[in-house]
mmCIF file of C-alpha atoms in Angstrom:
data_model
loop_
_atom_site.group_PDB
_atom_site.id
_atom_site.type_symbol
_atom_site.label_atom_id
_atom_site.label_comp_id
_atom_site.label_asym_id
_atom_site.label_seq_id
_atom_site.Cartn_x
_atom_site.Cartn_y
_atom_site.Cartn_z
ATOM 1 C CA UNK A 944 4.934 1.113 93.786
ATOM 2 C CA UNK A 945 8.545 -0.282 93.694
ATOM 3 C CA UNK A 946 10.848 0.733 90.452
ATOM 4 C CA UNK A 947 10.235 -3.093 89.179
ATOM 5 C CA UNK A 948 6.832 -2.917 89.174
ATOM 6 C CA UNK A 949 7.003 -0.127 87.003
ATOM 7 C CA UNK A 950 9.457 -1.595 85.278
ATOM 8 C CA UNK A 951 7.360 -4.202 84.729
ATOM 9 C CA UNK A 952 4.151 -2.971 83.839
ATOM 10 C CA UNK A 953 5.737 -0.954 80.880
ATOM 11 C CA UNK A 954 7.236 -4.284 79.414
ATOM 12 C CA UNK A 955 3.691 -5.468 80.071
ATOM 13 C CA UNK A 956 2.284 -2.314 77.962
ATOM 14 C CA UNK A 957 5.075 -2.616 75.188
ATOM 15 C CA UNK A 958 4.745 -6.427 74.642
ATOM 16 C CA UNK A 959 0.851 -5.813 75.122
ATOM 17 C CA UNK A 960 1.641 -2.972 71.821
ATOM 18 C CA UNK A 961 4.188 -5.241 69.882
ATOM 19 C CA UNK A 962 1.361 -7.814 69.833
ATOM 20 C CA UNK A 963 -1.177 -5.756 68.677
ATOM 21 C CA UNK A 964 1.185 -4.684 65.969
ATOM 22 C CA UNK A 965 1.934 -8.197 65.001
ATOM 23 C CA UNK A 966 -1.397 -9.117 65.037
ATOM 24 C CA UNK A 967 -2.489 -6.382 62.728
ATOM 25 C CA UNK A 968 0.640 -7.835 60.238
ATOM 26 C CA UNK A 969 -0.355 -11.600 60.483
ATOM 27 C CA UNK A 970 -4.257 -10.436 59.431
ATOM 28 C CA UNK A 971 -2.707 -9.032 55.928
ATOM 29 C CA UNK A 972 -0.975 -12.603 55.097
ATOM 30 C CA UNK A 973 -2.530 -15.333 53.561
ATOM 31 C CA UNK A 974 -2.688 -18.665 55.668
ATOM 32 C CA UNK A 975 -2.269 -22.512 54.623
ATOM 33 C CA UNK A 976 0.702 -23.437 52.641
ATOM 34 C CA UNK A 977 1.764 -24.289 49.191
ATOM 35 C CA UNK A 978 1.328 -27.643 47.634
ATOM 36 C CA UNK A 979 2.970 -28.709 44.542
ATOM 37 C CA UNK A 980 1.231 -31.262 41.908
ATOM 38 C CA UNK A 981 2.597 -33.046 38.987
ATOM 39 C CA UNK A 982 0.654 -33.208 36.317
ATOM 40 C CA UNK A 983 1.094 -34.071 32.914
ATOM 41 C CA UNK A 984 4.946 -33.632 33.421
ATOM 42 C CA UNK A 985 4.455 -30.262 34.665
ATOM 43 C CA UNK A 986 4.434 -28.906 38.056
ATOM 44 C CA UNK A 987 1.542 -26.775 39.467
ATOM 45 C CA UNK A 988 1.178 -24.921 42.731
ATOM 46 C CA UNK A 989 -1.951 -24.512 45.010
ATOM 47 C CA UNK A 990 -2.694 -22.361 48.060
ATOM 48 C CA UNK A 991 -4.257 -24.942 50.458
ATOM 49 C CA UNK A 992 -6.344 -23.313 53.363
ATOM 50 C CA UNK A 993 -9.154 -24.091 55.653
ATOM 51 C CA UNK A 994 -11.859 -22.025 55.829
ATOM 52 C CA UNK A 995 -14.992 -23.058 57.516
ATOM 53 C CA UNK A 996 -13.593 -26.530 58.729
ATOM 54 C CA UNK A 997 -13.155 -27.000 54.773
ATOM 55 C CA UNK A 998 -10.055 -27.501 52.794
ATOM 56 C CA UNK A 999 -9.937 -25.074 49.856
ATOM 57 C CA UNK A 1000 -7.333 -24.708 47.212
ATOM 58 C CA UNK A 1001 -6.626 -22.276 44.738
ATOM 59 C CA UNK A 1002 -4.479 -22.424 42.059
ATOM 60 C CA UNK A 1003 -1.100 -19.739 42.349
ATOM 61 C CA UNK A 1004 0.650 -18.936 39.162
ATOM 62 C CA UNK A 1005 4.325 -19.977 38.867
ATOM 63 C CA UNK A 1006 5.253 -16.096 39.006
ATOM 64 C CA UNK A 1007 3.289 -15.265 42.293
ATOM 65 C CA UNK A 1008 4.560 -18.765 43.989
ATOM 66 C CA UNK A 1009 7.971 -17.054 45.562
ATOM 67 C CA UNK A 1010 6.436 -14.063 47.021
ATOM 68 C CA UNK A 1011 3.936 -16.187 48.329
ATOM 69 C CA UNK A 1012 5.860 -18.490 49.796
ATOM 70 C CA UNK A 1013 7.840 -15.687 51.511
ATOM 71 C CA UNK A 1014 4.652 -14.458 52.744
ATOM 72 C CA UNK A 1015 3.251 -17.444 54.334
ATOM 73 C CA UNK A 1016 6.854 -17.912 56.116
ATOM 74 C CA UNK A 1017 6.359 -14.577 57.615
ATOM 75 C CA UNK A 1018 2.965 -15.216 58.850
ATOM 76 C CA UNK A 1019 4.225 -18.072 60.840
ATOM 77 C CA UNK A 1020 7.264 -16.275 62.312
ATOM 78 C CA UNK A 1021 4.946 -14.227 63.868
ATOM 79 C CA UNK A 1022 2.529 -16.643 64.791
ATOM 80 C CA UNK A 1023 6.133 -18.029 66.467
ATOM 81 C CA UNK A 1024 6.733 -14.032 68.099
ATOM 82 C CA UNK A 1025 3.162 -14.111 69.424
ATOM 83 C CA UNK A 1026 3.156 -17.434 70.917
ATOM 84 C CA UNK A 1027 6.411 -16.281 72.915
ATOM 85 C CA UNK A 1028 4.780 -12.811 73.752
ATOM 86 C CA UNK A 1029 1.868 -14.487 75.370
ATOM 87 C CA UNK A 1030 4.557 -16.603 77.356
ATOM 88 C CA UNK A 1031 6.236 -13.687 78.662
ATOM 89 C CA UNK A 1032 2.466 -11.618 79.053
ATOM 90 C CA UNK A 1033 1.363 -14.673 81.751
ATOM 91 C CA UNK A 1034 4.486 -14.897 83.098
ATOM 92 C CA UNK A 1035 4.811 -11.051 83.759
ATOM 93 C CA UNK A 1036 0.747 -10.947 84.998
ATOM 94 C CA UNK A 1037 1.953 -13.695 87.747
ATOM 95 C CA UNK A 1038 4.320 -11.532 88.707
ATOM 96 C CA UNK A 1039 2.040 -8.198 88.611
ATOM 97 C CA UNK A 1040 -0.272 -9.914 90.855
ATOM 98 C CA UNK B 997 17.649 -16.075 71.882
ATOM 99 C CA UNK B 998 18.539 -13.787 74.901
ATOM 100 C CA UNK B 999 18.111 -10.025 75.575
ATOM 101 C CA UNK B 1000 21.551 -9.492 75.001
ATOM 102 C CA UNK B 1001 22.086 -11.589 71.773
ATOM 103 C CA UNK B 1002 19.164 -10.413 70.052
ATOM 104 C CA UNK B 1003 20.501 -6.939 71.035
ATOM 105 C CA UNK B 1004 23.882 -7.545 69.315
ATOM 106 C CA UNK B 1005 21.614 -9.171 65.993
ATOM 107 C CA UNK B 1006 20.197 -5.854 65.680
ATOM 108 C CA UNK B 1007 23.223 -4.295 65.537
ATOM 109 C CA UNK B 1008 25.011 -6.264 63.229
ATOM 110 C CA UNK B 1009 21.844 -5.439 60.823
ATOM 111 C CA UNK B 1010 22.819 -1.898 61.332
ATOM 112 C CA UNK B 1011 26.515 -2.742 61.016
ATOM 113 C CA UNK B 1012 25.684 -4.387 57.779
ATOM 114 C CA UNK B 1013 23.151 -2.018 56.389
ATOM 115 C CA UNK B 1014 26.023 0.815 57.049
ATOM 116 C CA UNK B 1015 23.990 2.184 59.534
ATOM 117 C CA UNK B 1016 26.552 2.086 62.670
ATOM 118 C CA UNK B 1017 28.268 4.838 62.343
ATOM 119 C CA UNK B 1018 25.962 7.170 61.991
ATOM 120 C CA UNK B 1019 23.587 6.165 65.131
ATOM 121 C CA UNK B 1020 24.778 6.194 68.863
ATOM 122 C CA UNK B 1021 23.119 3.823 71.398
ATOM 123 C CA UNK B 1022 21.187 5.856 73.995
ATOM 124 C CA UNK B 1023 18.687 4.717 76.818
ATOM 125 C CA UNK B 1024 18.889 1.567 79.095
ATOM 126 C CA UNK B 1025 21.557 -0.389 76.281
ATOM 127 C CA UNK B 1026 23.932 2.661 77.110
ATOM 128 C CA UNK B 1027 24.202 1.728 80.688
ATOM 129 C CA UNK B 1028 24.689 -1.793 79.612
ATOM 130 C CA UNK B 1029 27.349 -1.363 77.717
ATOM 131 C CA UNK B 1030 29.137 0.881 80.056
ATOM 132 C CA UNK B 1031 29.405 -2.140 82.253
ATOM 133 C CA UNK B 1032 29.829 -4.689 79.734
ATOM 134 C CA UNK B 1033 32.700 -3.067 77.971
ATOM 135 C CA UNK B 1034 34.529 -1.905 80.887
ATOM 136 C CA UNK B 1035 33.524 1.632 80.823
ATOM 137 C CA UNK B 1036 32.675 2.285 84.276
ATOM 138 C CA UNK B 1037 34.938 -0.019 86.624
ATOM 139 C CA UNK B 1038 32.664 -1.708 89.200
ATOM 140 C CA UNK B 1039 29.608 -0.615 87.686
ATOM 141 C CA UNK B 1040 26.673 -2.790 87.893
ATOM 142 C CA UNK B 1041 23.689 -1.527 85.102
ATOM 143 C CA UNK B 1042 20.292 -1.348 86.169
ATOM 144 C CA UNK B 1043 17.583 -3.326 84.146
ATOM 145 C CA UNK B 1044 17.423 -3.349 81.172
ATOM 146 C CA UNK B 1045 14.096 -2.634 79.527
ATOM 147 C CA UNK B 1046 12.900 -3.740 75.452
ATOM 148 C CA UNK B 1047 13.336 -0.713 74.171
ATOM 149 C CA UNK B 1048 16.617 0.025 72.551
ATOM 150 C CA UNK B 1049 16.825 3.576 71.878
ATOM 151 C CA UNK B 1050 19.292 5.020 68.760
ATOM 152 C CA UNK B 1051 20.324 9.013 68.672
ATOM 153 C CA UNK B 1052 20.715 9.992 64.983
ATOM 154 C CA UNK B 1053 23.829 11.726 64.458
ATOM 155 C CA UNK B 1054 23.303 13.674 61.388
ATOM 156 C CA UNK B 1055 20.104 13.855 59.752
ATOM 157 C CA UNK B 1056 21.910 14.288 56.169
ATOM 158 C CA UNK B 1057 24.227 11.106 56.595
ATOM 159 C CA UNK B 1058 24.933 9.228 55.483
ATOM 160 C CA UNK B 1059 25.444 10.892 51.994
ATOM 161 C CA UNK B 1060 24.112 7.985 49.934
ATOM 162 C CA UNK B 1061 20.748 7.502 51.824
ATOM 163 C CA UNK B 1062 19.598 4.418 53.696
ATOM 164 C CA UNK B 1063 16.191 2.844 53.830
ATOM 165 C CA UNK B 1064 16.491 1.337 57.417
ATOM 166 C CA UNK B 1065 13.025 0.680 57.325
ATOM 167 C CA UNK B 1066 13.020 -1.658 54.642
ATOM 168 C CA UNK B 1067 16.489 -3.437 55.968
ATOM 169 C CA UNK B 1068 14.251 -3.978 59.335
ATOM 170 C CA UNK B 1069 11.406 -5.291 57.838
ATOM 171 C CA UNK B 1070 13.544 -7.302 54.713
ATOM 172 C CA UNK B 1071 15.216 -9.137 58.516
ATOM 173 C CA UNK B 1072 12.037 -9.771 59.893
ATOM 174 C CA UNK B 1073 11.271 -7.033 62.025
ATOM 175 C CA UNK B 1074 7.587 -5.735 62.451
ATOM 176 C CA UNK B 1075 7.054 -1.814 61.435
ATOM 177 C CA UNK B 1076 4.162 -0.109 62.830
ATOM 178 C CA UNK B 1077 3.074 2.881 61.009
ATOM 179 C CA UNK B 1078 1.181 5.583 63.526
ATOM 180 C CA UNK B 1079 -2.539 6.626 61.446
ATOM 181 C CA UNK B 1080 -2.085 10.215 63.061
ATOM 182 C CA UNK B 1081 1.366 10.868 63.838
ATOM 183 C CA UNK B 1082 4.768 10.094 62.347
ATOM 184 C CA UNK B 1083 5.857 7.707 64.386
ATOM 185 C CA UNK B 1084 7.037 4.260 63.347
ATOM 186 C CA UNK B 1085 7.395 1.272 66.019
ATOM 187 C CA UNK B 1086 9.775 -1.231 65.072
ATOM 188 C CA UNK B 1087 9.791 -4.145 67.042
ATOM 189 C CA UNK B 1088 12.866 -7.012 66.171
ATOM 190 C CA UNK B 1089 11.743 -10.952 66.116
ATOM 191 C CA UNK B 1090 13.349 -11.398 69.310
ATOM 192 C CA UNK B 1091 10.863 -8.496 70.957
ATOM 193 C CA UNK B 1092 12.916 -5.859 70.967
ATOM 194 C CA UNK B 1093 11.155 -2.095 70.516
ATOM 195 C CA UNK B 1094 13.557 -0.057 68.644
ATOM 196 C CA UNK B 1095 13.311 3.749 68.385
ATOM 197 C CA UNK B 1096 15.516 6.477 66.699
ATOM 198 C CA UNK B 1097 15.560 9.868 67.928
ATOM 199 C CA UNK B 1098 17.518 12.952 66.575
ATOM 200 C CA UNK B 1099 18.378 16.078 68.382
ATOM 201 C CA UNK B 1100 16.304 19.198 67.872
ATOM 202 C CA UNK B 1101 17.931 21.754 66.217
ATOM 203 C CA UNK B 1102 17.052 25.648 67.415
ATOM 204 C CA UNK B 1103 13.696 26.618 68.495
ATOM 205 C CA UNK B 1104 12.767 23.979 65.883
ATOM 206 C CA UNK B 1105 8.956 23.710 64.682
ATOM 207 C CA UNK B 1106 9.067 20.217 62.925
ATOM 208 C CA UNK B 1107 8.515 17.596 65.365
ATOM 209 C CA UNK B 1108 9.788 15.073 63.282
ATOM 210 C CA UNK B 1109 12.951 14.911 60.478
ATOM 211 C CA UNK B 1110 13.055 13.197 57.822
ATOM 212 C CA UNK B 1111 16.741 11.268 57.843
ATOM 213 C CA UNK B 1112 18.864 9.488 55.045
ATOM 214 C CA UNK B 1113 18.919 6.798 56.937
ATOM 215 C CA UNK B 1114 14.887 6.410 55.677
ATOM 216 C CA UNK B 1115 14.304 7.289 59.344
ATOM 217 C CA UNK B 1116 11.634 9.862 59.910
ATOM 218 C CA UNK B 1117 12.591 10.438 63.362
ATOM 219 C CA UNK B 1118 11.169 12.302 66.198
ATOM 220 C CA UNK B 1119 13.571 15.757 67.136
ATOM 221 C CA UNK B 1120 13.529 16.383 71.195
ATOM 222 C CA UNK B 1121 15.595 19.043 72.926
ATOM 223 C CA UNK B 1122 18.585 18.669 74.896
ATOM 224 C CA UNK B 1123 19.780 15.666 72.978
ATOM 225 C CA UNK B 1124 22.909 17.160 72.141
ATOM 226 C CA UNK B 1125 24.655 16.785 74.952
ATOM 227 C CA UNK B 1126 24.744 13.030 74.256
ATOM 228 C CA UNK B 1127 25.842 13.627 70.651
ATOM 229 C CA UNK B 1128 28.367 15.796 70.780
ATOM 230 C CA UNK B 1129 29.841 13.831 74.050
ATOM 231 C CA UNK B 1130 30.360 10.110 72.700
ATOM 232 C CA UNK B 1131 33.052 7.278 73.126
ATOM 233 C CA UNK B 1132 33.468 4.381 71.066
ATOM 234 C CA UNK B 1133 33.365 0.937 72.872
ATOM 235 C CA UNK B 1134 34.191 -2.534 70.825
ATOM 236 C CA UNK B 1135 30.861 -4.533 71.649
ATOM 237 C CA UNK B 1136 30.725 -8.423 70.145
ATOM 238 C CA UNK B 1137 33.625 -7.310 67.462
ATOM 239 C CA UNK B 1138 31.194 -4.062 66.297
ATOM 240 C CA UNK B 1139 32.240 -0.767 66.891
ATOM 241 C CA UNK B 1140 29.498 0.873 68.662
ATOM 242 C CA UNK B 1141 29.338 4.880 70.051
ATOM 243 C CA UNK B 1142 27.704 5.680 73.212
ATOM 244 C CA UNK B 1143 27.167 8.963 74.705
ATOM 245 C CA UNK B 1144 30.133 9.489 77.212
ATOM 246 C CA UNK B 1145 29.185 8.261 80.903
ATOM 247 C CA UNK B 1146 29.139 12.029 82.575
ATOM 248 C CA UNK B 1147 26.943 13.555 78.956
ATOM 249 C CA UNK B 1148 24.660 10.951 80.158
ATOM 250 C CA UNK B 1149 23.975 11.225 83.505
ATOM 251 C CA UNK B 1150 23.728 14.791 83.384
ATOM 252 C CA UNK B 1151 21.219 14.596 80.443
ATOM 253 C CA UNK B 1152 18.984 12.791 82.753
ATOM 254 C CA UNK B 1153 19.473 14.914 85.594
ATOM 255 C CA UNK B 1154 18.485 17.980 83.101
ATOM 256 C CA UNK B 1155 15.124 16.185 81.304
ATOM 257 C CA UNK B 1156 14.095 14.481 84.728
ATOM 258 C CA UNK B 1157 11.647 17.573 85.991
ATOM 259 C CA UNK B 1158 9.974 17.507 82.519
ATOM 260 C CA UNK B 1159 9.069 13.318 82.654
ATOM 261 C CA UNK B 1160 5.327 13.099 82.714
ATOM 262 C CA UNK B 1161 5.337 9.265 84.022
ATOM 263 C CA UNK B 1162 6.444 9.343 87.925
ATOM 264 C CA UNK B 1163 8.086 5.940 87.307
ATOM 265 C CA UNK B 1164 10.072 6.639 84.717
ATOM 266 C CA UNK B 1165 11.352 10.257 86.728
ATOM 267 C CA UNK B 1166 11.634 7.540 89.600
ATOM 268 C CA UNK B 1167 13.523 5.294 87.680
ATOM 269 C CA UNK B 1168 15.809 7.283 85.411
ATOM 270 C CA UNK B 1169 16.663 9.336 89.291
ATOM 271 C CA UNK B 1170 17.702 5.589 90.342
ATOM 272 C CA UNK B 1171 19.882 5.119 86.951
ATOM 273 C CA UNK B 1172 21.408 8.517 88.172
ATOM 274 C CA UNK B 1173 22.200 7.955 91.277
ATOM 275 C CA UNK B 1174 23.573 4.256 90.636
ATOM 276 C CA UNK B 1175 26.389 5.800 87.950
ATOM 277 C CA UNK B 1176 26.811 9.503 89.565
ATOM 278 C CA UNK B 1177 29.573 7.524 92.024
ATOM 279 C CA UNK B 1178 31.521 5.934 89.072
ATOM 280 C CA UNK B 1179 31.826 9.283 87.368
ATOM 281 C CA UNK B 1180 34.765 11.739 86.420
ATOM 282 C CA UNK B 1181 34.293 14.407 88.620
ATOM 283 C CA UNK B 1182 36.836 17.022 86.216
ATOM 284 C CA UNK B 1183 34.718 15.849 83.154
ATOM 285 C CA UNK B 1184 31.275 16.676 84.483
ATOM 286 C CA UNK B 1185 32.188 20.043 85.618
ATOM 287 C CA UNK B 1186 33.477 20.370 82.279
ATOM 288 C CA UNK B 1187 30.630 19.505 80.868
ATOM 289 C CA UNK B 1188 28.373 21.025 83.480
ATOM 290 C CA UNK B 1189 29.946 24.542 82.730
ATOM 291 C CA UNK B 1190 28.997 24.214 79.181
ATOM 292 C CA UNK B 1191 25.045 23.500 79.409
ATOM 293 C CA UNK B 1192 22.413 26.433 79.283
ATOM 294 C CA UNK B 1193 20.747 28.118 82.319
ATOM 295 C CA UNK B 1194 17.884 26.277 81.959
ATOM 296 C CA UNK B 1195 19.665 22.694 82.128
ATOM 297 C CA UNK B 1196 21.928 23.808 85.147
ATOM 298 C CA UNK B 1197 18.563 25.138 87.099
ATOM 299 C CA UNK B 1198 16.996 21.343 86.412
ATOM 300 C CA UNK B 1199 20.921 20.043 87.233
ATOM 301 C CA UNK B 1200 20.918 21.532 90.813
ATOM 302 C CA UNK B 1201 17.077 20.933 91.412
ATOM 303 C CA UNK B 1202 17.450 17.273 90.753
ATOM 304 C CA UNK B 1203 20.588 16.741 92.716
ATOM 305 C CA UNK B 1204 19.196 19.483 95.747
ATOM 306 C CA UNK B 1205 16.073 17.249 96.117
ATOM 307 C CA UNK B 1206 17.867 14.238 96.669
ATOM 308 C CA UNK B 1207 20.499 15.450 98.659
ATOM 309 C CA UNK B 1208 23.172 14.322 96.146
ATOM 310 C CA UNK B 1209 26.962 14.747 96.797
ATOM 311 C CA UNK B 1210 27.790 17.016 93.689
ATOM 312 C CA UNK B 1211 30.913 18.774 94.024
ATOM 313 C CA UNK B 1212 30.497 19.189 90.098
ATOM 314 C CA UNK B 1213 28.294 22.342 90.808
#
């Protein structure tokens, strides 16, 4: 086995670890996003999600809203990471072939 | 963003987290930058790999401690807690694996340290060769220490026997052989003379079984 392949096959194991570690992030963060209603005058926010081909919202109070929103933005940066992993994993398995 | 960039990202968080100059670059992004920054003149690095590898200089700096960890994970980096050892994987947005080390002190017991840079950090023998051996290169405008060419190469002439993966013996042999020519013959005996019995035994192995020209020895 040449140097690259083993080269390669340990950036195959470490993206194939990074995933799994991103995956197990992504599985503590809440999904859907945050929609904002007026009513009355006053504004109130709602964590909108499908579940079971259903769209469900729950109300967020106006002190949880930022921390939420931070943690829906992360969930979707790694959705982002693990979309480009699994580029580079196919790419690297045509190669390993 | 490339390798490289997302390389130079990460350490402008440690720049800006105060981290910098307490940490030398080790590993693969050593050899890199020995090109890069004119280090090594016609030197051409082998590949680099994801992981970027940082030697802790001094477990008790910096004096006002650092929680690295949180910096990493406040930028957007993903921290990955072992459920049976110490270990923590840090992996950047850009894919990067990012490991700190520190050297082992004595016949130490404690596998891992506990750093102020919020680092528990994993202590391996015959590290300190590369800290106590280090230049300072100007990288992207950051001032960045990396173990001196000759500290490195004989470093991975000394821990090659004891690599339990053949291709990374078979790789880190290549990395040897590519730099050994570009090398200050004065400086490794210098260095060379210094080492323990042990090291030099593993020293003359490595370069006996590959028929290396070593007039170092």
């Amino acid at each position: 086995m040449s140097v690259l392949d083993d080269v390669l096959r340990e950036e195959h194991d470490r993206l194939m670890s990074m995933r799994s570690a991103m995956s197990g992030e992504i599985a503590g963060l809440p999904q859907g996003y945050i929609s904002r209603k007026r009513i009355s005058g006053r504004e109130y926010c709602y964590l909108q999600r499908r579940i079971e081909g259903r769209v469900v919202s729950s109300y967020v109070k106006h002190n949880d809203v930022s921390a939420l929103e931070k943690q829906i933005l992360r969930r979707r940066q790694l959705k982002s990471s693990i979309r480009e992993i699994d580029e580079n994993l196919r790419k690297l398995r045509r190669v390993l072939k | 963003m490339t390798q490289a960039e997302e390389f130079s990202w990460l350490l402008n968080l440690l720049k800006n987290a105060g981290a910098t100059p307490h940490v030398i670059v080790i590993g693969s992004w050593a050899e890199y930058l020995y090109a890069k920054c004119n280090v090594l003149e016609n030197y051409q690095a082998n590949l680099r790999t994801l992981d970027t590898d940082f030697l802790i200089k001094n477990m008790r700096l910096p004096r006002e401690k650092i929680n690295l960890l949180s910096v990493l994970s406040d930028a957007g980096c993903t921290i990955e807690h072992s459920m049976i050892t110490d270990a923590v994987r840090i992996y950047t947005p850009g894919l990067l694996e990012v490991e700190f080390l520190i050297a082992q002190k004595g016949a130490a017991t404690e596998n891992w340290l506990d750093t102020n840079l919020g680092i528990k950090a994993p202590a391996l023998q015959h590290l300190s060769i590369l800290r106590d051996n280090t230049i300072t290169v100007n990288y992207m405008g950051l001032d960045i220490s990396i173990p001196e060419p000759e500290a490195y190469v004989l470093h991975k002439m000394a821990i090659n026997h004891s690599r339990k993966k053949p291709e990374k013996k078979e790789k880190d042999a290549e990395s040897v052989i590519n730099i050994l020519p570009h090398l200050n013959s004065e400086r490794l005996k210098s260095l060379y003379n210094v080492m323990t019995k042990k090291e030099k035994r593993h020293i003359k192995d490595f370069i006996d079984e590959r028929n290396l020209n070593a007039d170092f020895l």
